[in-house]
Short mmCIF file of C-alpha atoms in Angstrom, two decimals:
data_model
loop_
_atom_site.label_atom_id
_atom_site.label_comp_id
_atom_site.label_asym_id
_atom_site.label_seq_id
_atom_site.Cartn_x
_atom_site.Cartn_y
_atom_site.Cartn_z
CA UNK V 1 111.86 -12.77 188.49
CA UNK V 2 108.42 -12.27 186.91
CA UNK V 3 106.88 -11.83 190.37
CA UNK V 4 109.49 -9.19 191.20
CA UNK V 5 108.70 -7.41 187.94
CA UNK V 6 104.98 -7.41 188.67
CA UNK V 7 105.51 -6.21 192.23
CA UNK V 8 107.85 -3.45 191.07
CA UNK V 9 105.46 -2.32 188.35
CA UNK V 10 102.54 -2.25 190.78
CA UNK V 11 104.59 -0.21 193.24
CA UNK V 12 105.55 2.14 190.41
CA UNK V 13 101.93 2.82 189.50
CA UNK V 14 101.02 3.35 193.17
CA UNK V 15 103.96 5.71 193.71
CA UNK V 16 103.05 7.77 190.65
CA UNK V 17 99.43 7.88 191.83
CA UNK V 18 100.53 9.23 195.23
CA UNK V 19 102.66 11.89 193.57
CA UNK V 20 99.80 13.07 191.35
CA UNK V 21 97.02 13.01 193.95
CA UNK V 22 97.84 16.41 195.55
CA UNK V 23 98.04 17.99 192.08
CA UNK V 24 94.72 16.78 190.69
CA UNK V 25 92.76 20.03 191.04
CA UNK V 26 95.62 22.37 190.16
CA UNK V 27 95.89 24.38 186.95
CA UNK V 28 98.22 22.39 184.70
CA UNK V 29 100.16 25.51 183.78
CA UNK V 30 101.03 26.03 187.46
CA UNK V 31 102.50 22.53 187.80
CA UNK V 32 104.20 22.20 184.45
CA UNK V 33 107.43 20.76 185.80
CA UNK V 34 105.70 17.96 187.70
CA UNK V 35 103.35 17.15 184.81
CA UNK V 36 106.25 17.13 182.34
CA UNK V 37 108.32 14.76 184.46
CA UNK V 38 105.44 12.47 185.32
CA UNK V 39 104.30 12.24 181.69
CA UNK V 40 107.62 10.55 180.96
CA UNK V 41 107.23 8.36 184.03
CA UNK V 42 103.80 7.33 182.80
CA UNK V 43 105.19 6.49 179.37
CA UNK V 44 108.09 4.52 180.85
CA UNK V 45 105.84 2.45 183.11
CA UNK V 46 103.37 1.85 180.29
CA UNK V 47 106.18 0.49 178.16
CA UNK V 48 107.37 -1.70 181.04
CA UNK V 49 103.85 -3.08 181.48
CA UNK V 50 103.69 -4.06 177.82
CA UNK V 51 107.15 -5.66 177.90
CA UNK V 52 106.24 -7.78 180.91
CA UNK V 53 102.95 -8.93 179.42
CA UNK V 54 104.59 -9.76 176.11
CA UNK V 55 107.45 -11.66 177.76
CA UNK V 56 105.09 -13.74 179.85
CA UNK V 57 103.37 -14.99 176.68
CA UNK V 58 106.59 -16.35 175.17
CA UNK V 59 107.30 -20.06 174.96
CA UNK V 60 110.84 -20.08 173.49
CA UNK V 61 112.38 -20.46 176.94
CA UNK V 62 115.53 -22.27 175.82
CA UNK V 63 116.75 -19.66 173.34
CA UNK V 64 119.37 -16.94 173.63
CA UNK V 65 116.81 -14.46 172.36
CA UNK V 66 114.51 -15.31 175.26
CA UNK V 67 117.27 -14.86 177.84
CA UNK V 68 118.39 -11.57 176.36
CA UNK V 69 114.79 -10.34 176.12
CA UNK V 70 114.34 -11.08 179.82
CA UNK V 71 117.34 -8.91 180.60
CA UNK V 72 115.89 -6.14 178.47
CA UNK V 73 112.63 -6.24 180.44
CA UNK V 74 114.56 -6.08 183.72
CA UNK V 75 116.75 -3.22 182.55
CA UNK V 76 113.86 -1.13 181.23
CA UNK V 77 111.71 -1.69 184.31
CA UNK V 78 114.34 -0.82 186.90
CA UNK V 79 115.49 2.26 184.98
CA UNK V 80 111.85 3.40 184.81
CA UNK V 81 111.44 2.81 188.54
CA UNK V 82 114.72 4.51 189.39
CA UNK V 83 113.78 7.62 187.38
CA UNK V 84 110.31 7.68 188.92
CA UNK V 85 111.65 7.42 192.47
CA UNK V 86 114.13 10.22 191.84
CA UNK V 87 111.45 12.49 190.31
CA UNK V 88 108.95 11.84 193.08
CA UNK V 89 111.46 12.60 195.81
CA UNK V 90 112.65 15.72 194.01
CA UNK V 91 109.41 17.23 192.70
CA UNK V 92 106.68 15.92 195.03
CA UNK V 93 107.53 17.09 198.53
CA UNK V 94 105.89 14.99 201.21
CA UNK V 95 105.21 12.04 198.89
CA UNK V 96 106.89 8.75 199.71
CA UNK V 97 108.89 7.04 196.99
CA UNK V 98 109.14 3.36 196.09
CA UNK V 99 108.88 0.67 198.73
CA UNK V 100 111.83 -1.31 200.01
CA UNK V 101 111.23 -4.31 197.78
CA UNK V 102 111.38 -2.16 194.68
CA UNK V 103 114.54 -0.43 195.87
CA UNK V 104 116.18 -3.81 196.38
CA UNK V 105 115.11 -4.84 192.86
CA UNK V 106 116.72 -1.70 191.47
CA UNK V 107 119.90 -2.33 193.45
CA UNK V 108 120.19 -5.93 192.32
CA UNK V 109 119.50 -5.34 188.64
CA UNK V 110 121.63 -2.20 188.48
CA UNK V 111 124.59 -4.11 189.92
CA UNK V 112 127.49 -3.42 187.49
CA UNK V 113 128.52 -7.08 187.71
CA UNK V 114 125.33 -8.02 185.82
CA UNK V 115 126.20 -6.08 182.69
CA UNK V 116 129.11 -8.19 181.48
CA UNK V 117 127.03 -11.39 181.31
CA UNK V 118 124.24 -9.50 179.52
CA UNK V 119 126.74 -8.21 176.98
CA UNK V 120 128.06 -11.74 176.58
CA UNK V 121 124.57 -12.81 175.52
CA UNK V 122 124.50 -9.98 173.00
CA UNK V 123 127.94 -10.98 171.72
CA UNK V 124 126.83 -14.58 171.24
CA UNK V 125 124.17 -13.18 168.92
CA UNK V 126 126.95 -11.24 167.12
CA UNK V 127 125.39 -7.95 168.11
CA UNK V 128 122.07 -8.80 166.45
CA UNK V 129 119.65 -7.50 169.03
CA UNK V 130 116.30 -9.28 169.22
CA UNK V 131 113.95 -8.73 166.30
CA UNK V 132 110.28 -9.47 166.64
CA UNK V 133 108.65 -11.78 164.14
CA UNK V 134 105.32 -10.12 163.47
CA UNK V 135 103.97 -12.29 160.66
CA UNK V 136 105.32 -13.62 157.38
CA UNK V 137 103.99 -10.67 155.39
CA UNK V 138 105.53 -8.02 157.65
CA UNK V 139 108.81 -9.93 157.90
CA UNK V 140 109.04 -10.10 154.10
CA UNK V 141 108.17 -6.42 153.91
CA UNK V 142 110.93 -5.59 156.39
CA UNK V 143 113.46 -7.65 154.43
CA UNK V 144 112.58 -5.92 151.14
CA UNK V 145 112.74 -2.40 152.57
CA UNK V 146 115.94 -3.16 154.48
CA UNK V 147 117.63 -4.41 151.31
CA UNK V 148 116.52 -1.27 149.49
CA UNK V 149 117.83 0.91 152.32
CA UNK V 150 121.19 -0.88 152.37
CA UNK V 151 121.58 -0.90 148.59
CA UNK V 152 120.19 2.51 147.63
CA UNK V 153 119.60 4.82 150.61
CA UNK V 154 122.76 4.26 152.67
CA UNK V 155 125.21 4.88 149.76
CA UNK V 156 123.52 8.21 148.96
CA UNK V 157 122.82 9.41 152.50
CA UNK V 158 126.14 11.08 153.31
CA UNK V 159 126.26 13.05 150.04
CA UNK V 160 122.68 14.25 150.50
CA UNK V 161 123.45 15.38 154.06
CA UNK V 162 126.79 17.09 153.45
CA UNK V 163 125.76 18.83 150.22
CA UNK V 164 122.23 19.61 151.45
CA UNK V 165 120.80 17.96 148.35
CA UNK V 166 117.22 17.08 147.52
CA UNK V 167 116.38 13.38 147.75
CA UNK V 168 117.42 11.87 144.40
CA UNK V 169 115.13 10.08 141.97
CA UNK V 170 116.59 6.62 142.69
CA UNK V 171 115.38 6.81 146.30
CA UNK V 172 111.97 8.29 145.47
CA UNK V 173 111.39 5.81 142.65
CA UNK V 174 112.47 2.92 144.87
CA UNK V 175 110.05 3.91 147.62
CA UNK V 176 107.31 4.22 144.99
CA UNK V 177 108.12 0.80 143.54
CA UNK V 178 107.92 -0.75 147.03
CA UNK V 179 104.43 0.73 147.43
CA UNK V 180 105.38 2.53 150.63
CA UNK V 181 103.31 5.65 149.93
CA UNK V 182 100.06 3.71 149.90
CA UNK V 183 99.82 2.37 153.46
CA UNK V 184 97.10 4.74 154.63
CA UNK V 185 95.22 4.87 151.31
CA UNK V 186 92.32 2.37 150.98
CA UNK V 187 92.46 -0.29 148.26
CA UNK V 188 89.59 1.33 146.39
CA UNK V 189 91.73 4.43 145.79
CA UNK V 190 94.82 2.51 144.73
CA UNK V 191 96.48 2.09 148.13
CA UNK V 192 97.44 -0.82 150.39
CA UNK V 193 95.03 -0.19 153.24
CA UNK V 194 92.65 -3.14 153.57
CA UNK V 195 89.00 -2.37 153.10
CA UNK V 196 88.08 -3.69 156.53
CA UNK V 197 90.83 -2.14 158.63
CA UNK V 198 94.24 -0.54 158.93
CA UNK V 199 97.83 -1.69 158.50
CA UNK V 200 99.53 0.64 160.93
CA UNK V 201 102.09 -2.01 161.88
CA UNK V 202 103.23 -2.30 158.27
CA UNK V 203 103.64 1.47 158.13
CA UNK V 204 105.72 1.40 161.32
CA UNK V 205 107.99 -1.39 160.02
CA UNK V 206 108.59 0.41 156.71
CA UNK V 207 109.25 3.75 158.40
CA UNK V 208 111.70 2.12 160.79
CA UNK V 209 113.69 0.49 157.99
CA UNK V 210 113.76 3.60 155.80
CA UNK V 211 114.95 5.65 158.78
CA UNK V 212 117.67 3.12 159.50
CA UNK V 213 118.98 4.00 156.03
CA UNK V 214 118.62 7.76 156.54
CA UNK V 215 116.17 9.87 158.50
CA UNK V 216 116.36 12.86 156.15
CA UNK V 217 116.71 11.03 152.84
CA UNK V 218 114.09 8.31 153.32
CA UNK V 219 112.65 7.89 156.82
CA UNK V 220 110.19 10.76 156.63
CA UNK V 221 108.87 10.21 153.13
CA UNK V 222 105.61 8.54 154.12
CA UNK V 223 104.72 10.75 157.11
CA UNK V 224 103.21 13.65 155.17
CA UNK V 225 101.04 11.40 152.96
CA UNK V 226 99.77 9.75 156.14
CA UNK V 227 98.57 13.11 157.53
CA UNK V 228 97.11 14.32 154.26
CA UNK V 229 95.36 11.05 153.44
CA UNK V 230 93.73 10.78 156.84
CA UNK V 231 92.49 14.37 156.58
CA UNK V 232 90.92 13.61 153.19
CA UNK V 233 89.38 10.38 154.44
CA UNK V 234 88.01 12.17 157.48
CA UNK V 235 86.60 15.26 155.78
CA UNK V 236 87.10 15.24 152.03
CA UNK V 237 84.31 14.86 149.51
CA UNK V 238 84.20 11.68 147.44
CA UNK V 239 85.26 13.70 144.40
CA UNK V 240 88.29 15.05 146.30
CA UNK V 241 89.28 11.57 147.44
CA UNK V 242 89.16 10.23 143.90
CA UNK V 243 91.04 13.27 142.66
CA UNK V 244 93.98 13.11 145.07
CA UNK V 245 94.22 9.76 146.87
CA UNK V 246 95.37 7.60 143.92
CA UNK V 247 98.28 9.96 143.27
CA UNK V 248 99.22 10.07 146.94
CA UNK V 249 99.18 6.26 147.05
CA UNK V 250 101.54 6.13 144.08
CA UNK V 251 103.82 8.87 145.44
CA UNK V 252 103.13 11.03 142.42
CA UNK V 253 102.59 13.80 143.25
CA UNK V 254 104.51 14.01 146.51
CA UNK V 255 102.97 16.15 149.21
CA UNK V 256 103.73 18.55 152.07
CA UNK V 257 101.76 19.64 155.12
CA UNK V 258 101.74 23.32 156.09
CA UNK V 259 100.45 23.91 159.62
CA UNK V 260 103.18 25.57 161.69
CA UNK V 261 103.52 29.36 161.72
CA UNK V 262 106.37 31.58 162.98
CA UNK V 263 104.50 32.55 166.16
CA UNK V 264 102.49 29.40 166.86
CA UNK V 265 104.85 26.40 166.90
CA UNK V 266 102.89 23.38 168.17
CA UNK V 267 99.90 25.54 169.16
CA UNK V 268 97.83 24.53 166.14
CA UNK V 269 94.68 26.25 167.38
CA UNK V 270 96.41 29.65 167.12
CA UNK V 271 97.00 29.46 163.36
CA UNK V 272 96.58 32.92 161.85
CA UNK V 273 97.19 32.53 158.10
CA UNK V 274 94.02 34.10 156.72
CA UNK V 275 91.69 32.66 154.08
CA UNK V 276 89.20 35.25 152.85
CA UNK V 277 86.21 34.30 150.73
CA UNK V 278 86.15 35.71 147.23
CA UNK V 279 84.21 34.94 144.06
CA UNK V 280 84.66 31.28 143.19
CA UNK V 281 87.22 30.59 145.89
CA UNK V 282 89.49 31.91 148.62
CA UNK V 283 92.45 34.29 148.98
CA UNK V 284 95.25 33.15 151.30
CA UNK V 285 97.41 35.72 153.07
CA UNK V 286 100.10 35.16 155.67
CA UNK V 287 103.11 33.07 156.58
CA UNK V 288 103.94 29.47 157.37
CA UNK V 289 107.21 27.90 158.45
CA UNK V 290 108.79 24.45 158.68
CA UNK V 291 106.83 23.18 155.71
CA UNK V 292 108.92 20.10 154.97
CA UNK V 293 109.20 19.01 151.32
CA UNK V 294 107.27 22.05 150.08
CA UNK V 295 109.57 22.47 147.07
CA UNK V 296 109.43 18.92 145.76
CA UNK V 297 105.76 18.49 146.63
CA UNK V 298 103.06 18.76 144.01
CA UNK V 299 100.38 19.09 146.71
CA UNK V 300 100.44 21.14 149.91
CA UNK V 301 97.86 20.68 152.65
CA UNK V 302 97.44 24.13 154.24
CA UNK V 303 95.66 24.94 157.50
CA UNK V 304 94.17 28.46 157.40
CA UNK V 305 91.86 30.63 159.44
CA UNK V 306 88.47 31.06 157.78
CA UNK V 307 86.66 32.55 160.79
CA UNK V 308 88.58 35.14 162.83
CA UNK V 309 85.78 35.52 165.36
CA UNK V 310 85.40 31.83 166.24
CA UNK V 311 85.55 30.89 169.92
CA UNK V 312 87.35 28.81 170.84
CA UNK V 313 89.78 29.72 168.02
CA UNK V 314 90.30 26.16 166.73
CA UNK V 315 86.70 26.16 165.48
CA UNK V 316 87.58 28.76 162.84
CA UNK V 317 90.18 26.74 160.88
CA UNK V 318 89.87 25.03 157.50
CA UNK V 319 92.11 22.87 155.33
CA UNK V 320 93.00 23.59 151.71
CA UNK V 321 94.84 21.45 149.16
CA UNK V 322 97.09 23.52 146.92
CA UNK V 323 98.39 22.06 143.66
CA UNK V 324 101.79 23.35 142.50
CA UNK V 325 104.74 22.48 140.25
CA UNK V 326 107.49 20.35 141.79
CA UNK V 327 111.02 21.76 142.09
CA UNK V 328 114.38 20.74 143.52
CA UNK V 329 115.34 24.37 144.11
CA UNK V 330 115.87 25.92 147.53
CA UNK V 331 113.57 28.81 146.60
CA UNK V 332 110.43 28.96 144.48
CA UNK V 333 107.58 31.26 143.51
CA UNK V 334 104.20 30.04 142.28
CA UNK V 335 101.58 32.30 140.72
CA UNK V 336 97.98 31.24 140.99
CA UNK V 337 95.85 31.23 137.84
CA UNK V 338 93.33 33.21 139.85
CA UNK V 339 95.92 35.75 141.03
CA UNK V 340 98.39 36.13 143.86
CA UNK V 341 101.66 34.42 144.69
CA UNK V 342 103.03 31.73 146.99
CA UNK V 343 106.76 31.78 147.75
CA UNK V 344 108.96 29.34 149.60
CA UNK V 345 112.54 29.45 150.83
CA UNK V 346 114.41 26.51 152.33
CA UNK V 347 115.57 26.97 155.93
CA UNK V 348 119.23 25.97 156.55
CA UNK V 349 119.20 23.28 159.23
CA UNK V 350 121.66 21.49 161.50
CA UNK V 351 120.57 18.08 160.24
CA UNK V 352 117.55 16.30 158.76
CA UNK V 353 118.58 17.29 155.25
CA UNK V 354 117.22 15.89 152.03
CA UNK V 355 113.61 17.02 152.10
CA UNK V 356 114.25 20.67 153.03
CA UNK V 357 111.90 22.60 155.31
CA UNK V 358 110.57 25.84 153.89
CA UNK V 359 109.32 29.17 155.16
CA UNK V 360 106.25 30.06 153.11
CA UNK V 361 104.53 33.33 152.25
CA UNK V 362 101.07 33.70 150.72
CA UNK V 363 100.12 37.02 149.11
CA UNK V 364 96.47 37.09 147.99
CA UNK V 365 97.04 33.57 146.70
CA UNK V 366 93.84 32.36 145.06
CA UNK V 367 92.55 28.82 145.52
CA UNK V 368 89.22 27.61 144.06
CA UNK V 369 86.31 26.40 146.19
CA UNK V 370 87.06 22.76 145.43
CA UNK V 371 90.47 23.13 147.15
CA UNK V 372 88.68 23.43 150.53
CA UNK V 373 88.73 19.97 152.10
CA UNK V 374 85.10 18.91 152.41
CA UNK V 375 84.04 22.04 150.50
CA UNK V 376 81.06 23.67 152.25
CA UNK V 377 80.72 20.81 154.76
CA UNK V 378 84.42 21.13 155.67
CA UNK V 379 84.36 24.85 156.42
CA UNK V 380 85.86 25.51 159.88
CA UNK V 381 86.48 21.78 160.43
CA UNK V 382 90.18 21.84 159.55
CA UNK V 383 91.51 21.50 163.09
CA UNK V 384 89.70 18.21 163.59
CA UNK V 385 90.78 16.82 160.22
CA UNK V 386 94.39 17.76 160.98
CA UNK V 387 94.36 16.11 164.39
CA UNK V 388 93.10 12.90 162.78
CA UNK V 389 96.37 12.56 160.95
CA UNK V 390 98.72 13.74 163.69
CA UNK V 391 98.41 10.66 165.91
CA UNK V 392 99.62 8.50 163.05
CA UNK V 393 102.41 10.98 162.43
CA UNK V 394 103.49 10.73 166.07
CA UNK V 395 103.68 6.96 165.92
CA UNK V 396 105.63 7.23 162.68
CA UNK V 397 108.04 9.58 164.44
CA UNK V 398 108.62 6.95 167.12
CA UNK V 399 109.36 4.47 164.33
CA UNK V 400 111.76 6.94 162.76
CA UNK V 401 113.53 7.26 166.10
CA UNK V 402 113.82 3.47 166.41
CA UNK V 403 115.30 3.13 162.92
CA UNK V 404 117.80 5.88 163.62
CA UNK V 405 118.78 4.30 166.94
CA UNK V 406 119.21 0.93 165.23
CA UNK V 407 121.62 2.42 162.70
CA UNK V 408 123.57 4.17 165.47
CA UNK V 409 123.77 0.99 167.54
CA UNK V 410 124.99 -1.11 164.61
CA UNK V 411 127.73 1.42 163.85
CA UNK V 412 128.78 1.66 167.50
CA UNK V 413 128.82 -2.10 168.07
CA UNK V 414 130.93 -2.70 164.98
CA UNK V 415 133.37 0.12 165.70
CA UNK V 416 133.75 -0.91 169.34
CA UNK V 417 134.89 -4.35 168.18
CA UNK V 418 137.40 -2.96 165.69
CA UNK V 419 138.87 -0.05 167.64
CA UNK V 420 141.82 -1.05 169.84
CA UNK V 421 142.81 1.18 172.77
CA UNK V 422 145.48 0.22 175.32
CA UNK V 423 145.91 -3.17 173.62
CA UNK V 424 142.23 -4.15 173.80
CA UNK V 425 139.17 -3.59 171.64
CA UNK V 426 137.04 -0.97 173.37
CA UNK V 427 134.15 -3.44 173.36
CA UNK V 428 136.13 -5.45 175.91
CA UNK V 429 135.91 -2.67 178.49
CA UNK V 430 133.03 -2.70 181.01
CA UNK V 431 132.01 0.90 180.36
CA UNK V 432 131.56 0.37 176.62
CA UNK V 433 129.77 -2.92 177.22
CA UNK V 434 127.36 -1.21 179.63
CA UNK V 435 126.66 1.51 177.08
CA UNK V 436 125.88 -1.02 174.38
CA UNK V 437 123.57 -3.00 176.67
CA UNK V 438 121.67 0.14 177.66
CA UNK V 439 121.41 1.29 174.03
CA UNK V 440 120.03 -2.12 173.09
CA UNK V 441 117.50 -1.95 175.92
CA UNK V 442 116.07 1.36 174.71
CA UNK V 443 115.83 0.21 171.10
CA UNK V 444 114.08 -3.09 171.79
CA UNK V 445 111.74 -1.72 174.46
CA UNK V 446 110.55 1.20 172.35
CA UNK V 447 110.29 -0.88 169.18
CA UNK V 448 108.06 -3.40 170.92
CA UNK V 449 105.88 -0.71 172.45
CA UNK V 450 105.51 1.02 169.08
CA UNK V 451 104.23 -2.24 167.57
CA UNK V 452 101.73 -2.54 170.41
CA UNK V 453 100.53 1.02 169.80
CA UNK V 454 100.20 0.26 166.09
CA UNK V 455 97.93 -2.66 166.96
CA UNK V 456 95.80 -0.36 169.12
CA UNK V 457 95.53 2.17 166.30
CA UNK V 458 94.41 -0.57 163.91
CA UNK V 459 91.43 -0.96 166.28
CA UNK V 460 90.71 2.76 166.28
CA UNK V 461 92.38 3.28 169.66
CA UNK V 462 95.83 4.31 170.85
CA UNK V 463 95.70 8.09 170.34
CA UNK V 464 97.20 8.78 173.77
CA UNK V 465 99.68 5.91 173.47
CA UNK V 466 100.98 7.32 170.18
CA UNK V 467 101.96 10.49 172.04
CA UNK V 468 103.52 8.46 174.86
CA UNK V 469 105.72 6.38 172.60
CA UNK V 470 106.82 9.47 170.68
CA UNK V 471 107.85 11.13 173.95
CA UNK V 472 110.17 8.36 175.05
CA UNK V 473 111.40 7.36 171.58
CA UNK V 474 112.61 10.82 170.65
CA UNK V 475 114.38 11.39 173.96
CA UNK V 476 116.00 7.96 173.72
CA UNK V 477 117.18 8.66 170.17
CA UNK V 478 119.14 11.69 171.34
CA UNK V 479 120.87 9.62 174.02
CA UNK V 480 121.56 6.54 171.87
CA UNK V 481 123.04 8.56 169.00
CA UNK V 482 125.09 10.58 171.49
CA UNK V 483 126.55 7.38 172.94
CA UNK V 484 127.23 5.98 169.47
CA UNK V 485 129.16 9.13 168.61
CA UNK V 486 131.03 8.98 171.93
CA UNK V 487 132.09 5.38 171.35
CA UNK V 488 133.59 6.51 168.03
CA UNK V 489 135.58 9.22 169.83
CA UNK V 490 137.09 11.83 167.53
CA UNK V 491 136.02 9.89 164.46
CA UNK V 492 132.42 10.26 165.58
CA UNK V 493 132.73 14.02 165.49
CA UNK V 494 134.06 13.97 161.92
CA UNK V 495 131.49 14.43 159.18
CA UNK V 496 132.90 11.45 157.31
CA UNK V 497 131.42 9.22 160.01
CA UNK V 498 127.69 8.45 159.68
CA UNK V 499 127.21 8.68 163.47
CA UNK V 500 127.76 12.43 163.31
CA UNK V 501 124.75 12.60 160.98
CA UNK V 502 122.71 10.31 163.22
CA UNK V 503 123.43 12.62 166.16
CA UNK V 504 122.30 15.85 164.49
CA UNK V 505 119.32 14.17 162.83
CA UNK V 506 118.09 12.80 166.16
CA UNK V 507 117.82 16.28 167.63
CA UNK V 508 114.86 17.24 165.47
CA UNK V 509 112.67 14.33 166.54
CA UNK V 510 111.59 15.87 169.85
CA UNK V 511 110.55 19.04 168.04
CA UNK V 512 108.36 18.08 165.10
CA UNK V 513 105.01 16.21 164.99
CA UNK V 514 104.20 17.84 168.32
CA UNK V 515 107.02 19.28 170.41
CA UNK V 516 107.99 17.25 173.45
CA UNK V 517 106.74 19.90 175.87
CA UNK V 518 103.39 20.28 174.10
CA UNK V 519 102.79 16.53 174.10
CA UNK V 520 103.75 16.15 177.74
CA UNK V 521 101.82 19.16 179.06
CA UNK V 522 98.84 19.57 176.73
CA UNK V 523 98.16 16.06 175.43
CA UNK V 524 99.44 13.54 177.96
CA UNK V 525 99.03 15.95 180.87
CA UNK V 526 95.29 16.29 180.34
CA UNK V 527 94.80 12.52 180.49
CA UNK V 528 97.50 11.69 183.03
CA UNK V 529 95.51 11.85 186.27
CA UNK V 530 92.56 9.78 185.07
CA UNK V 531 94.77 7.21 183.35
CA UNK V 532 96.87 6.62 186.46
CA UNK V 533 93.69 6.26 188.50
CA UNK V 534 92.56 3.51 186.12
CA UNK V 535 95.90 1.74 186.39
CA UNK V 536 95.84 1.70 190.17
CA UNK V 537 92.18 0.81 190.61
CA UNK V 538 92.26 -1.72 187.76
#
């Protein structure tokens, strides 16, 4: 089977290369549909390549886990090939699709008769889909955070969601006690980051487990510190690092990141909120939106325009750190000691409740010179400092998606065994079994790829891969939570069922930390042609 996998993967890369070749010199905006589709194909094949390489290194050949993992590799690969072949034939006129050998592989592995035996393997593991042992430290970390999520987060999650409440102290204090806020902060500033490297994998594991408890009430707590810390490490003065990093590592104060504006969305370079120089500091004027956790936060990292004439526009942006009182209220007003006001109002949302996302307005709001990240040396460098943190945020979003999918799968698997329809548990029916197998495939494949990307980022690489794994993780989360709700039937649509919350929470993942379209067209799209060339020639 491994030879078939390798042959299919090679054919997939060659097919994608043929589809992209006629488009190489075109303006990306003229071929958005093709680039969008093929960015996903690239991400799917990249994940398949990692799964195959990882599986070939295993030596536990006699275990159930090994057998089930092999089925997961097969399922992910053939679904990636099937989607690629369909997209090429539909969107790349005149380009040939997969070869006959690959089509036979798809036919054989997609045979419905295969799915029952695969589900039987899953059932023999009592629905416990394969978990990767990373190392003893990470495994212990996962166990601690999972216990906390089960004991503290899960019991509070439904109330927080239905009543649109702020995350309660018992969750925030628990995350602080576990040290989760300090992953990206170096040891010398009170954090957990080793002096000679990164621990991105630990951050991914923790995010995944917190999100399994609740995306809105726990899973996103360490994303904003990640972005803010990396910006300070990249551009902050030593005095600024010592002033803010220890508190961020301890989760006191909490922080928010304010980049998005009503008319810019994911187009960070077009930020218009104005910062005008004044005696001893700056005056901020303008609006921001979707500033998550702005009320509870004691620090807000704000991206503002300090040079309106800069060309290209992203060279005229700077970052400011604003200190403010924390509040649980849905609206707040803060007056600066130097004059002016900052107001925030929580935006009612479909899901992802607990942290609240705010629309913000700055009216001649004064901030001192030492609030400018990097001070004089950081002027007009804010775009670059912000981007430094976003790649980590994208990988964290993939981890959030995996945790959410895991929770949805566990609920669906359990309910499908308990719910009896026409004298049989619905888990006994082939359609339900196929759904569970496919849900499992997405979860394990994306989890394993996210760990691989974390390893790359620990080496200072993986910026593109972080965008790729976010693309596929967020789309998969929408599908997995949808299927979990569907398996529950009418009960899934009722608010009393957690899967209804999983479903609405999943929908936000493809929007924040870089909207799906922006990642596919502007980030992955720019690298796509050269990366595929490397894959084929290499």
